[in-house]
Amino acid sequence: VDRELAALGDQARALGQPYWLWLAQTWRALQAWVDGEEAAADALAHALLLAPRYLPAMLNLADLHRARGRDDLAETLLDDAVAAYPESADARHSLGLLYVRTGRMAQSVALFATASRLASDNPQYALVHGMALFETGARAAGIAALETALRRFPASAPIRQALEGYRSAPAAY
């Protein structure tokens, strides 16, 4: 977080504008885009590019590229995010999701495993890791990962439901 804030501060100083102004521009553009104003996507991309090494901007811009059908640009940006922030579970998880969307499920497993390890307090990352293992054919490992996740997060209904579903899945699944 400190490195991210320092990078953002450097960007704001280089632009000659305070962080709050960049944040306001980004928020306004994001809201307009979410509300369906396609032209706002360009404004959002511009605002996010003002802080190209700020991890949340990188992840949001990658998601914008994905939503616009540019997985190639999203992947480049997420690769850069993983390289710049190797301890970021969010960057690895996002890249893993892109791999799933682009049919590279087997490659996503390692990213999900690392994200789950880095963010051991995040039940969603543990769930996705277990599901990815199961869905790539490592059924026993997937079930074991979900069992471990359920012990760590006993109140997680999604983990419990996935575990029950996979335990009862036919062998040919």
CSV table of N, CA and C in Angstrom, one decimal:
chain,number,residue,atom,x,y,z
A,1,VAL,N,0.8,-1.2,0.0
A,1,VAL,CA,0.0,0.0,0.0
A,1,VAL,C,0.9,1.3,0.0
A,2,ASP,N,1.9,1.3,0.8
A,2,ASP,CA,2.8,2.4,0.8
A,2,ASP,C,3.4,2.7,-0.5
A,3,ARG,N,3.8,1.6,-1.2
A,3,ARG,CA,4.4,1.8,-2.5
A,3,ARG,C,3.4,2.3,-3.5
A,4,GLU,N,2.2,1.8,-3.4
A,4,GLU,CA,1.1,2.3,-4.3
A,4,GLU,C,0.8,3.8,-4.1
A,5,LEU,N,0.8,4.2,-2.8
A,5,LEU,CA,0.5,5.6,-2.5
A,5,LEU,C,1.7,6.5,-2.9
A,6,ALA,N,2.9,6.0,-2.8
A,6,ALA,CA,4.0,6.7,-3.2
A,6,ALA,C,4.0,6.9,-4.8
A,7,ALA,N,3.6,5.8,-5.5
A,7,ALA,CA,3.5,5.9,-6.9
A,7,ALA,C,2.5,6.9,-7.3
A,8,LEU,N,1.3,6.8,-6.6
A,8,LEU,CA,0.2,7.7,-7.0
A,8,LEU,C,0.7,9.2,-6.7
A,9,GLY,N,1.3,9.4,-5.6
A,9,GLY,CA,1.8,10.8,-5.3
A,9,GLY,C,2.8,11.3,-6.3
A,10,ASP,N,3.7,10.4,-6.8
A,10,ASP,CA,4.6,10.8,-7.8
A,10,ASP,C,3.9,11.2,-9.1
A,11,GLN,N,2.8,10.4,-9.4
A,11,GLN,CA,2.1,10.7,-10.6
A,11,GLN,C,1.3,12.0,-10.5
A,12,ALA,N,0.7,12.2,-9.3
A,12,ALA,CA,0.0,13.5,-9.1
A,12,ALA,C,0.9,14.7,-9.2
A,13,ARG,N,2.1,14.6,-8.6
A,13,ARG,CA,3.1,15.7,-8.7
A,13,ARG,C,3.6,15.9,-10.1
A,14,ALA,N,3.8,14.8,-10.8
A,14,ALA,CA,4.2,14.9,-12.2
A,14,ALA,C,3.2,15.6,-13.1
A,15,LEU,N,1.9,15.4,-12.7
A,15,LEU,CA,0.8,16.0,-13.5
A,15,LEU,C,0.5,17.4,-13.0
A,16,GLY,N,1.1,17.8,-11.9
A,16,GLY,CA,0.8,19.1,-11.3
A,16,GLY,C,-0.6,19.2,-10.8
A,17,GLN,N,-1.2,18.1,-10.4
A,17,GLN,CA,-2.5,18.1,-9.8
A,17,GLN,C,-2.6,17.2,-8.6
A,18,PRO,N,-3.4,17.6,-7.6
A,18,PRO,CA,-3.5,16.8,-6.4
A,18,PRO,C,-4.2,15.5,-6.6
A,19,TYR,N,-3.9,14.5,-5.8
A,19,TYR,CA,-4.5,13.2,-5.8
A,19,TYR,C,-6.1,13.3,-5.8
A,20,TRP,N,-6.6,14.1,-5.0
A,20,TRP,CA,-8.1,14.2,-4.9
A,20,TRP,C,-8.7,14.6,-6.2
A,21,LEU,N,-8.1,15.4,-7.0
A,21,LEU,CA,-8.6,15.8,-8.3
A,21,LEU,C,-8.6,14.6,-9.3
A,22,TRP,N,-7.5,13.8,-9.3
A,22,TRP,CA,-7.5,12.6,-10.1
A,22,TRP,C,-8.6,11.7,-9.7
A,23,LEU,N,-8.7,11.5,-8.4
A,23,LEU,CA,-9.7,10.5,-7.8
A,23,LEU,C,-11.1,11.0,-8.2
A,24,ALA,N,-11.4,12.3,-8.1
A,24,ALA,CA,-12.7,12.8,-8.5
A,24,ALA,C,-13.0,12.6,-10.0
A,25,GLN,N,-12.0,12.8,-10.8
A,25,GLN,CA,-12.2,12.6,-12.3
A,25,GLN,C,-12.4,11.1,-12.6
A,26,THR,N,-11.7,10.3,-11.9
A,26,THR,CA,-11.8,8.8,-12.1
A,26,THR,C,-13.2,8.4,-11.6
A,27,TRP,N,-13.6,8.8,-10.5
A,27,TRP,CA,-14.9,8.4,-9.9
A,27,TRP,C,-16.1,8.9,-10.8
A,28,ARG,N,-16.0,10.2,-11.3
A,28,ARG,CA,-17.1,10.7,-12.1
A,28,ARG,C,-17.2,9.9,-13.4
A,29,ALA,N,-16.0,9.6,-14.0
A,29,ALA,CA,-16.0,8.9,-15.3
A,29,ALA,C,-16.5,7.4,-15.1
A,30,LEU,N,-16.1,6.8,-14.0
A,30,LEU,CA,-16.6,5.5,-13.7
A,30,LEU,C,-18.1,5.4,-13.5
A,31,GLN,N,-18.6,6.4,-12.7
A,31,GLN,CA,-20.1,6.4,-12.5
A,31,GLN,C,-20.8,6.6,-13.8
A,32,ALA,N,-20.3,7.5,-14.7
A,32,ALA,CA,-21.0,7.7,-16.0
A,32,ALA,C,-20.9,6.4,-16.8
A,33,TRP,N,-19.8,5.7,-16.8
A,33,TRP,CA,-19.7,4.5,-17.6
A,33,TRP,C,-20.6,3.4,-17.1
A,34,VAL,N,-20.6,3.3,-15.7
A,34,VAL,CA,-21.5,2.3,-15.1
A,34,VAL,C,-23.0,2.6,-15.5
A,35,ASP,N,-23.3,3.9,-15.5
A,35,ASP,CA,-24.7,4.3,-15.9
A,35,ASP,C,-25.0,4.1,-17.3
A,36,GLY,N,-24.1,3.6,-18.1
A,36,GLY,CA,-24.3,3.3,-19.5
A,36,GLY,C,-23.9,4.4,-20.5
A,37,GLU,N,-23.1,5.3,-20.1
A,37,GLU,CA,-22.6,6.3,-21.0
A,37,GLU,C,-21.3,5.8,-21.6
A,38,GLU,N,-21.4,5.2,-22.8
A,38,GLU,CA,-20.3,4.6,-23.4
A,38,GLU,C,-19.2,5.6,-23.6
A,39,ALA,N,-19.5,6.9,-24.0
A,39,ALA,CA,-18.5,7.9,-24.2
A,39,ALA,C,-17.6,8.1,-22.9
A,40,ALA,N,-18.2,7.8,-21.8
A,40,ALA,CA,-17.5,8.0,-20.5
A,40,ALA,C,-16.4,7.0,-20.4
A,41,ALA,N,-16.4,5.9,-21.1
A,41,ALA,CA,-15.3,4.9,-21.1
A,41,ALA,C,-14.0,5.5,-21.5
A,42,ASP,N,-14.0,6.4,-22.5
A,42,ASP,CA,-12.8,7.1,-22.9
A,42,ASP,C,-12.3,8.0,-21.8
A,43,ALA,N,-13.2,8.7,-21.1
A,43,ALA,CA,-12.8,9.6,-20.0
A,43,ALA,C,-12.3,8.8,-18.9
A,44,LEU,N,-12.9,7.6,-18.6
A,44,LEU,CA,-12.4,6.7,-17.6
A,44,LEU,C,-11.0,6.2,-17.9
A,45,ALA,N,-10.8,5.8,-19.2
A,45,ALA,CA,-9.5,5.3,-19.6
A,45,ALA,C,-8.4,6.4,-19.4
A,46,HIS,N,-8.8,7.6,-19.8
A,46,HIS,CA,-7.9,8.8,-19.7
A,46,HIS,C,-7.5,9.0,-18.2
A,47,ALA,N,-8.5,9.0,-17.4
A,47,ALA,CA,-8.3,9.3,-16.0
A,47,ALA,C,-7.4,8.2,-15.4
A,48,LEU,N,-7.6,6.9,-15.7
A,48,LEU,CA,-6.8,5.8,-15.2
A,48,LEU,C,-5.4,5.9,-15.7
A,49,LEU,N,-5.2,6.3,-16.9
A,49,LEU,CA,-3.9,6.4,-17.5
A,49,LEU,C,-3.1,7.5,-16.9
A,50,LEU,N,-3.7,8.4,-16.2
A,50,LEU,CA,-3.0,9.5,-15.5
A,50,LEU,C,-2.1,8.9,-14.3
A,51,ALA,N,-2.5,7.8,-13.8
A,51,ALA,CA,-1.7,7.1,-12.8
A,51,ALA,C,-1.4,5.7,-13.2
A,52,PRO,N,-0.6,5.5,-14.2
A,52,PRO,CA,-0.4,4.2,-14.8
A,52,PRO,C,0.3,3.1,-13.9
A,53,ARG,N,0.9,3.5,-12.8
A,53,ARG,CA,1.5,2.5,-11.9
A,53,ARG,C,0.8,2.4,-10.6
A,54,TYR,N,-0.4,3.0,-10.5
A,54,TYR,CA,-1.2,2.8,-9.3
A,54,TYR,C,-2.1,1.6,-9.5
A,55,LEU,N,-1.9,0.6,-8.6
A,55,LEU,CA,-2.5,-0.7,-8.8
A,55,LEU,C,-4.0,-0.6,-9.0
A,56,PRO,N,-4.8,0.1,-8.2
A,56,PRO,CA,-6.2,0.1,-8.5
A,56,PRO,C,-6.6,0.7,-9.9
A,57,ALA,N,-5.8,1.6,-10.3
A,57,ALA,CA,-6.0,2.2,-11.7
A,57,ALA,C,-5.7,1.1,-12.7
A,58,MET,N,-4.6,0.3,-12.5
A,58,MET,CA,-4.3,-0.7,-13.4
A,58,MET,C,-5.4,-1.8,-13.5
A,59,LEU,N,-5.9,-2.2,-12.4
A,59,LEU,CA,-6.9,-3.2,-12.4
A,59,LEU,C,-8.2,-2.7,-13.0
A,60,ASN,N,-8.6,-1.5,-12.7
A,60,ASN,CA,-9.8,-0.9,-13.3
A,60,ASN,C,-9.7,-0.7,-14.8
A,61,LEU,N,-8.5,-0.3,-15.2
A,61,LEU,CA,-8.3,-0.1,-16.6
A,61,LEU,C,-8.4,-1.4,-17.4
A,62,ALA,N,-7.8,-2.4,-16.7
A,62,ALA,CA,-7.8,-3.8,-17.3
A,62,ALA,C,-9.3,-4.3,-17.4
A,63,ASP,N,-10.1,-4.0,-16.4
A,63,ASP,CA,-11.5,-4.4,-16.5
A,63,ASP,C,-12.2,-3.6,-17.5
A,64,LEU,N,-11.9,-2.4,-17.7
A,64,LEU,CA,-12.5,-1.6,-18.8
A,64,LEU,C,-12.1,-2.2,-20.1
A,65,HIS,N,-10.9,-2.5,-20.3
A,65,HIS,CA,-10.5,-3.2,-21.6
A,65,HIS,C,-11.2,-4.5,-21.8
A,66,ARG,N,-11.4,-5.3,-20.8
A,66,ARG,CA,-12.1,-6.5,-20.9
A,66,ARG,C,-13.5,-6.3,-21.3
A,67,ALA,N,-14.2,-5.3,-20.6
A,67,ALA,CA,-15.6,-5.0,-20.9
A,67,ALA,C,-15.8,-4.5,-22.4
A,68,ARG,N,-14.7,-3.9,-22.9
A,68,ARG,CA,-14.8,-3.4,-24.3
A,68,ARG,C,-14.3,-4.4,-25.3
A,69,GLY,N,-14.1,-5.7,-24.8
A,69,GLY,CA,-13.7,-6.8,-25.7
A,69,GLY,C,-12.2,-6.8,-26.1
A,70,ARG,N,-11.4,-6.1,-25.3
A,70,ARG,CA,-9.9,-6.0,-25.6
A,70,ARG,C,-9.1,-6.8,-24.5
A,71,ASP,N,-9.3,-8.1,-24.5
A,71,ASP,CA,-8.6,-9.0,-23.6
A,71,ASP,C,-7.1,-8.9,-23.7
A,72,ASP,N,-6.7,-8.6,-25.0
A,72,ASP,CA,-5.2,-8.5,-25.2
A,72,ASP,C,-4.6,-7.3,-24.4
A,73,LEU,N,-5.3,-6.2,-24.4
A,73,LEU,CA,-4.8,-5.0,-23.7
A,73,LEU,C,-4.9,-5.3,-22.2
A,74,ALA,N,-6.0,-5.9,-21.8
A,74,ALA,CA,-6.2,-6.3,-20.3
A,74,ALA,C,-5.1,-7.2,-19.9
A,75,GLU,N,-4.8,-8.2,-20.7
A,75,GLU,CA,-3.7,-9.1,-20.2
A,75,GLU,C,-2.4,-8.4,-20.1
A,76,THR,N,-2.0,-7.6,-21.0
A,76,THR,CA,-0.8,-6.9,-20.9
A,76,THR,C,-0.7,-6.0,-19.7
A,77,LEU,N,-1.8,-5.4,-19.4
A,77,LEU,CA,-1.9,-4.5,-18.2
A,77,LEU,C,-1.8,-5.4,-16.9
A,78,LEU,N,-2.5,-6.5,-16.9
A,78,LEU,CA,-2.5,-7.4,-15.7
A,78,LEU,C,-1.1,-8.0,-15.5
A,79,ASP,N,-0.4,-8.4,-16.6
A,79,ASP,CA,0.9,-8.9,-16.5
A,79,ASP,C,1.8,-7.8,-15.9
A,80,ASP,N,1.7,-6.6,-16.3
A,80,ASP,CA,2.4,-5.5,-15.8
A,80,ASP,C,2.1,-5.3,-14.3
A,81,ALA,N,0.9,-5.5,-13.9
A,81,ALA,CA,0.5,-5.3,-12.5
A,81,ALA,C,1.1,-6.4,-11.6
A,82,VAL,N,1.1,-7.6,-12.1
A,82,VAL,CA,1.7,-8.7,-11.4
A,82,VAL,C,3.2,-8.5,-11.2
A,83,ALA,N,3.8,-8.0,-12.3
A,83,ALA,CA,5.3,-7.8,-12.2
A,83,ALA,C,5.6,-6.6,-11.3
A,84,ALA,N,4.8,-5.5,-11.3
A,84,ALA,CA,5.0,-4.4,-10.5
A,84,ALA,C,4.6,-4.6,-9.0
A,85,TYR,N,3.6,-5.5,-8.8
A,85,TYR,CA,3.1,-5.7,-7.4
A,85,TYR,C,3.1,-7.2,-7.2
A,86,PRO,N,4.2,-7.9,-7.1
A,86,PRO,CA,4.2,-9.3,-7.0
A,86,PRO,C,3.5,-9.9,-5.7
A,87,GLU,N,3.3,-9.1,-4.7
A,87,GLU,CA,2.6,-9.5,-3.5
A,87,GLU,C,1.1,-9.1,-3.6
A,88,SER,N,0.6,-8.7,-4.7
A,88,SER,CA,-0.8,-8.3,-4.8
A,88,SER,C,-1.7,-9.5,-5.2
A,89,ALA,N,-2.5,-9.9,-4.3
A,89,ALA,CA,-3.4,-11.0,-4.5
A,89,ALA,C,-4.5,-10.6,-5.6
A,90,ASP,N,-4.9,-9.3,-5.5
A,90,ASP,CA,-5.9,-8.8,-6.5
A,90,ASP,C,-5.4,-8.9,-7.9
A,91,ALA,N,-4.1,-8.5,-8.2
A,91,ALA,CA,-3.6,-8.6,-9.5
A,91,ALA,C,-3.5,-10.0,-10.0
A,92,ARG,N,-3.1,-10.9,-9.2
A,92,ARG,CA,-3.0,-12.3,-9.6
A,92,ARG,C,-4.4,-12.9,-9.8
A,93,HIS,N,-5.3,-12.6,-9.0
A,93,HIS,CA,-6.7,-13.1,-9.1
A,93,HIS,C,-7.3,-12.6,-10.4
A,94,SER,N,-7.1,-11.3,-10.7
A,94,SER,CA,-7.7,-10.7,-11.9
A,94,SER,C,-7.1,-11.4,-13.1
A,95,LEU,N,-5.8,-11.6,-13.1
A,95,LEU,CA,-5.1,-12.2,-14.3
A,95,LEU,C,-5.6,-13.7,-14.4
A,96,GLY,N,-5.8,-14.4,-13.3
A,96,GLY,CA,-6.4,-15.7,-13.3
A,96,GLY,C,-7.8,-15.7,-13.9
A,97,LEU,N,-8.6,-14.8,-13.6
A,97,LEU,CA,-10.0,-14.7,-14.2
A,97,LEU,C,-9.9,-14.4,-15.7
A,98,LEU,N,-9.0,-13.6,-16.1
A,98,LEU,CA,-8.8,-13.3,-17.5
A,98,LEU,C,-8.4,-14.6,-18.2
A,99,TYR,N,-7.5,-15.4,-17.6
A,99,TYR,CA,-7.1,-16.7,-18.2
A,99,TYR,C,-8.3,-17.6,-18.4
A,100,VAL,N,-9.2,-17.6,-17.4
A,100,VAL,CA,-10.4,-18.5,-17.4
A,100,VAL,C,-11.3,-18.0,-18.6
A,101,ARG,N,-11.5,-16.7,-18.7
A,101,ARG,CA,-12.3,-16.1,-19.8
A,101,ARG,C,-11.8,-16.4,-21.1
A,102,THR,N,-10.4,-16.6,-21.3
A,102,THR,CA,-9.8,-16.8,-22.6
A,102,THR,C,-9.5,-18.3,-22.8
A,103,GLY,N,-10.0,-19.1,-21.9
A,103,GLY,CA,-9.9,-20.6,-22.2
A,103,GLY,C,-8.6,-21.2,-21.7
A,104,ARG,N,-7.9,-20.5,-20.8
A,104,ARG,CA,-6.7,-21.0,-20.2
A,104,ARG,C,-6.8,-21.4,-18.8
A,105,MET,N,-7.8,-22.3,-18.5
A,105,MET,CA,-8.1,-22.6,-17.1
A,105,MET,C,-6.9,-23.2,-16.4
A,106,ALA,N,-6.2,-24.1,-17.0
A,106,ALA,CA,-5.1,-24.8,-16.4
A,106,ALA,C,-4.0,-23.7,-15.9
A,107,GLN,N,-3.8,-22.7,-16.7
A,107,GLN,CA,-2.8,-21.7,-16.3
A,107,GLN,C,-3.3,-20.8,-15.2
A,108,SER,N,-4.6,-20.7,-15.0
A,108,SER,CA,-5.2,-19.9,-14.0
A,108,SER,C,-5.0,-20.5,-12.6
A,109,VAL,N,-4.8,-21.8,-12.5
A,109,VAL,CA,-4.8,-22.4,-11.2
A,109,VAL,C,-3.6,-21.9,-10.3
A,110,ALA,N,-2.4,-21.7,-10.9
A,110,ALA,CA,-1.3,-21.2,-10.1
A,110,ALA,C,-1.5,-19.8,-9.6
A,111,LEU,N,-2.2,-19.0,-10.5
A,111,LEU,CA,-2.5,-17.6,-10.1
A,111,LEU,C,-3.5,-17.6,-9.0
A,112,PHE,N,-4.5,-18.4,-9.0
A,112,PHE,CA,-5.5,-18.5,-8.0
A,112,PHE,C,-4.9,-19.0,-6.7
A,113,ALA,N,-4.0,-20.0,-6.8
A,113,ALA,CA,-3.3,-20.5,-5.6
A,113,ALA,C,-2.5,-19.4,-4.9
A,114,THR,N,-1.8,-18.7,-5.7
A,114,THR,CA,-1.0,-17.6,-5.1
A,114,THR,C,-1.8,-16.5,-4.5
A,115,ALA,N,-2.9,-16.1,-5.2
A,115,ALA,CA,-3.8,-15.1,-4.7
A,115,ALA,C,-4.4,-15.6,-3.4
A,116,SER,N,-4.8,-16.8,-3.3
A,116,SER,CA,-5.4,-17.3,-2.1
A,116,SER,C,-4.4,-17.3,-0.9
A,117,ARG,N,-3.2,-17.6,-1.2
A,117,ARG,CA,-2.1,-17.6,-0.2
A,117,ARG,C,-1.8,-16.2,0.3
A,118,LEU,N,-1.7,-15.3,-0.7
A,118,LEU,CA,-1.4,-13.9,-0.4
A,118,LEU,C,-2.5,-13.2,0.4
A,119,ALA,N,-3.7,-13.6,0.1
A,119,ALA,CA,-4.9,-12.9,0.8
A,119,ALA,C,-5.6,-14.1,1.6
A,120,SER,N,-4.9,-14.6,2.5
A,120,SER,CA,-5.4,-15.7,3.3
A,120,SER,C,-6.7,-15.4,4.1
A,121,ASP,N,-7.0,-14.1,4.1
A,121,ASP,CA,-8.2,-13.7,4.8
A,121,ASP,C,-9.4,-13.5,3.9
A,122,ASN,N,-9.3,-13.8,2.6
A,122,ASN,CA,-10.3,-13.6,1.6
A,122,ASN,C,-11.0,-14.9,1.2
A,123,PRO,N,-12.2,-15.2,1.7
A,123,PRO,CA,-12.8,-16.5,1.3
A,123,PRO,C,-13.1,-16.6,-0.1
A,124,GLN,N,-13.3,-15.5,-0.9
A,124,GLN,CA,-13.6,-15.6,-2.3
A,124,GLN,C,-12.4,-16.2,-3.0
A,125,TYR,N,-11.2,-15.8,-2.7
A,125,TYR,CA,-10.0,-16.3,-3.4
A,125,TYR,C,-9.8,-17.8,-3.1
A,126,ALA,N,-10.1,-18.2,-1.8
A,126,ALA,CA,-9.9,-19.6,-1.5
A,126,ALA,C,-11.0,-20.4,-2.2
A,127,LEU,N,-12.2,-19.9,-2.4
A,127,LEU,CA,-13.2,-20.6,-3.1
A,127,LEU,C,-12.8,-20.8,-4.6
A,128,VAL,N,-12.4,-19.7,-5.2
A,128,VAL,CA,-12.1,-19.8,-6.6
A,128,VAL,C,-10.9,-20.7,-6.9
A,129,HIS,N,-9.9,-20.7,-6.0
A,129,HIS,CA,-8.8,-21.6,-6.1
A,129,HIS,C,-9.3,-23.1,-6.1
A,130,GLY,N,-10.1,-23.4,-5.1
A,130,GLY,CA,-10.6,-24.8,-5.0
A,130,GLY,C,-11.4,-25.2,-6.2
A,131,MET,N,-12.3,-24.3,-6.7
A,131,MET,CA,-13.1,-24.6,-7.9
A,131,MET,C,-12.2,-24.8,-9.1
A,132,ALA,N,-11.2,-23.9,-9.2
A,132,ALA,CA,-10.3,-24.1,-10.4
A,132,ALA,C,-9.6,-25.4,-10.4
A,133,LEU,N,-9.1,-25.8,-9.2
A,133,LEU,CA,-8.5,-27.2,-9.1
A,133,LEU,C,-9.5,-28.2,-9.6
A,134,PHE,N,-10.7,-28.2,-9.0
A,134,PHE,CA,-11.7,-29.2,-9.3
A,134,PHE,C,-12.0,-29.2,-10.8
A,135,GLU,N,-12.2,-28.0,-11.4
A,135,GLU,CA,-12.6,-27.9,-12.8
A,135,GLU,C,-11.5,-28.3,-13.8
A,136,THR,N,-10.3,-28.3,-13.3
A,136,THR,CA,-9.2,-28.7,-14.2
A,136,THR,C,-8.8,-30.1,-14.1
A,137,GLY,N,-9.6,-30.9,-13.3
A,137,GLY,CA,-9.4,-32.3,-13.2
A,137,GLY,C,-8.8,-32.8,-11.9
A,138,ALA,N,-8.3,-31.9,-11.1
A,138,ALA,CA,-7.7,-32.2,-9.8
A,138,ALA,C,-8.8,-32.2,-8.8
A,139,ARG,N,-9.7,-33.2,-9.0
A,139,ARG,CA,-10.9,-33.3,-8.1
A,139,ARG,C,-10.6,-33.4,-6.6
A,140,ALA,N,-9.7,-34.3,-6.3
A,140,ALA,CA,-9.4,-34.5,-4.9
A,140,ALA,C,-8.7,-33.3,-4.3
A,141,ALA,N,-7.8,-32.7,-5.0
A,141,ALA,CA,-7.1,-31.5,-4.6
A,141,ALA,C,-8.1,-30.3,-4.4
A,142,GLY,N,-9.1,-30.2,-5.4
A,142,GLY,CA,-10.1,-29.2,-5.3
A,142,GLY,C,-10.9,-29.3,-4.1
A,143,ILE,N,-11.4,-30.5,-3.8
A,143,ILE,CA,-12.2,-30.8,-2.6
A,143,ILE,C,-11.4,-30.5,-1.3
A,144,ALA,N,-10.1,-30.9,-1.3
A,144,ALA,CA,-9.3,-30.7,-0.1
A,144,ALA,C,-9.1,-29.2,0.1
A,145,ALA,N,-8.9,-28.5,-1.0
A,145,ALA,CA,-8.7,-27.0,-0.9
A,145,ALA,C,-10.0,-26.4,-0.3
A,146,LEU,N,-11.1,-26.8,-0.8
A,146,LEU,CA,-12.4,-26.3,-0.3
A,146,LEU,C,-12.7,-26.7,1.1
A,147,GLU,N,-12.3,-27.9,1.5
A,147,GLU,CA,-12.4,-28.3,2.9
A,147,GLU,C,-11.6,-27.4,3.8
A,148,THR,N,-10.4,-27.2,3.4
A,148,THR,CA,-9.5,-26.3,4.2
A,148,THR,C,-10.1,-24.9,4.2
A,149,ALA,N,-10.6,-24.4,3.1
A,149,ALA,CA,-11.2,-23.1,3.1
A,149,ALA,C,-12.4,-23.0,4.0
A,150,LEU,N,-13.2,-24.1,4.1
A,150,LEU,CA,-14.4,-24.1,4.9
A,150,LEU,C,-14.0,-24.1,6.4
A,151,ARG,N,-12.9,-24.7,6.7
A,151,ARG,CA,-12.4,-24.7,8.1
A,151,ARG,C,-12.0,-23.3,8.5
A,152,ARG,N,-11.4,-22.6,7.5
A,152,ARG,CA,-10.9,-21.2,7.8
A,152,ARG,C,-12.1,-20.2,7.8
A,153,PHE,N,-13.1,-20.5,7.0
A,153,PHE,CA,-14.3,-19.6,6.8
A,153,PHE,C,-15.6,-20.4,7.0
A,154,PRO,N,-15.8,-20.9,8.2
A,154,PRO,CA,-17.0,-21.7,8.5
A,154,PRO,C,-18.3,-21.1,8.2
A,155,ALA,N,-18.4,-19.8,8.1
A,155,ALA,CA,-19.7,-19.1,7.8
A,155,ALA,C,-19.9,-18.9,6.3
A,156,SER,N,-19.0,-19.3,5.5
A,156,SER,CA,-19.1,-19.0,4.0
A,156,SER,C,-20.0,-20.0,3.3
A,157,ALA,N,-21.2,-19.5,3.0
A,157,ALA,CA,-22.2,-20.3,2.3
A,157,ALA,C,-21.7,-20.7,0.9
A,158,PRO,N,-21.0,-19.8,0.1
A,158,PRO,CA,-20.6,-20.2,-1.2
A,158,PRO,C,-19.5,-21.3,-1.1
A,159,ILE,N,-18.6,-21.3,-0.2
A,159,ILE,CA,-17.7,-22.4,-0.1
A,159,ILE,C,-18.4,-23.7,0.3
A,160,ARG,N,-19.3,-23.6,1.3
A,160,ARG,CA,-20.0,-24.8,1.7
A,160,ARG,C,-20.8,-25.4,0.5
A,161,GLN,N,-21.5,-24.5,-0.3
A,161,GLN,CA,-22.3,-25.0,-1.4
A,161,GLN,C,-21.4,-25.6,-2.5
A,162,ALA,N,-20.3,-25.0,-2.8
A,162,ALA,CA,-19.4,-25.6,-3.8
A,162,ALA,C,-18.9,-26.9,-3.3
A,163,LEU,N,-18.5,-27.0,-2.1
A,163,LEU,CA,-18.0,-28.3,-1.5
A,163,LEU,C,-19.0,-29.4,-1.6
A,164,GLU,N,-20.2,-29.1,-1.2
A,164,GLU,CA,-21.3,-30.1,-1.3
A,164,GLU,C,-21.6,-30.5,-2.7
A,165,GLY,N,-21.6,-29.5,-3.7
A,165,GLY,CA,-21.8,-29.8,-5.1
A,165,GLY,C,-20.7,-30.7,-5.6
A,166,TYR,N,-19.5,-30.4,-5.3
A,166,TYR,CA,-18.4,-31.2,-5.9
A,166,TYR,C,-18.3,-32.5,-5.3
A,167,ARG,N,-18.6,-32.7,-4.0
A,167,ARG,CA,-18.6,-34.0,-3.4
A,167,ARG,C,-19.6,-34.9,-4.0
A,168,SER,N,-20.8,-34.3,-4.4
A,168,SER,CA,-21.8,-35.2,-5.0
A,168,SER,C,-21.8,-35.3,-6.5
A,169,ALA,N,-20.8,-34.6,-7.1
A,169,ALA,CA,-20.7,-34.6,-8.6
A,169,ALA,C,-20.3,-36.0,-9.1
A,170,PRO,N,-20.9,-36.5,-10.2
A,170,PRO,CA,-20.6,-37.8,-10.7
A,170,PRO,C,-19.1,-37.8,-11.1
A,171,ALA,N,-18.5,-39.0,-11.1
A,171,ALA,CA,-17.1,-39.1,-11.5
A,171,ALA,C,-16.8,-38.7,-12.9
A,172,ALA,N,-17.8,-38.7,-13.8
A,172,ALA,CA,-17.6,-38.3,-15.2
A,172,ALA,C,-17.8,-36.8,-15.4
A,173,TYR,N,-18.0,-36.1,-14.3
A,173,TYR,CA,-18.2,-34.7,-14.4
A,173,TYR,C,-17.0,-34.0,-14.9
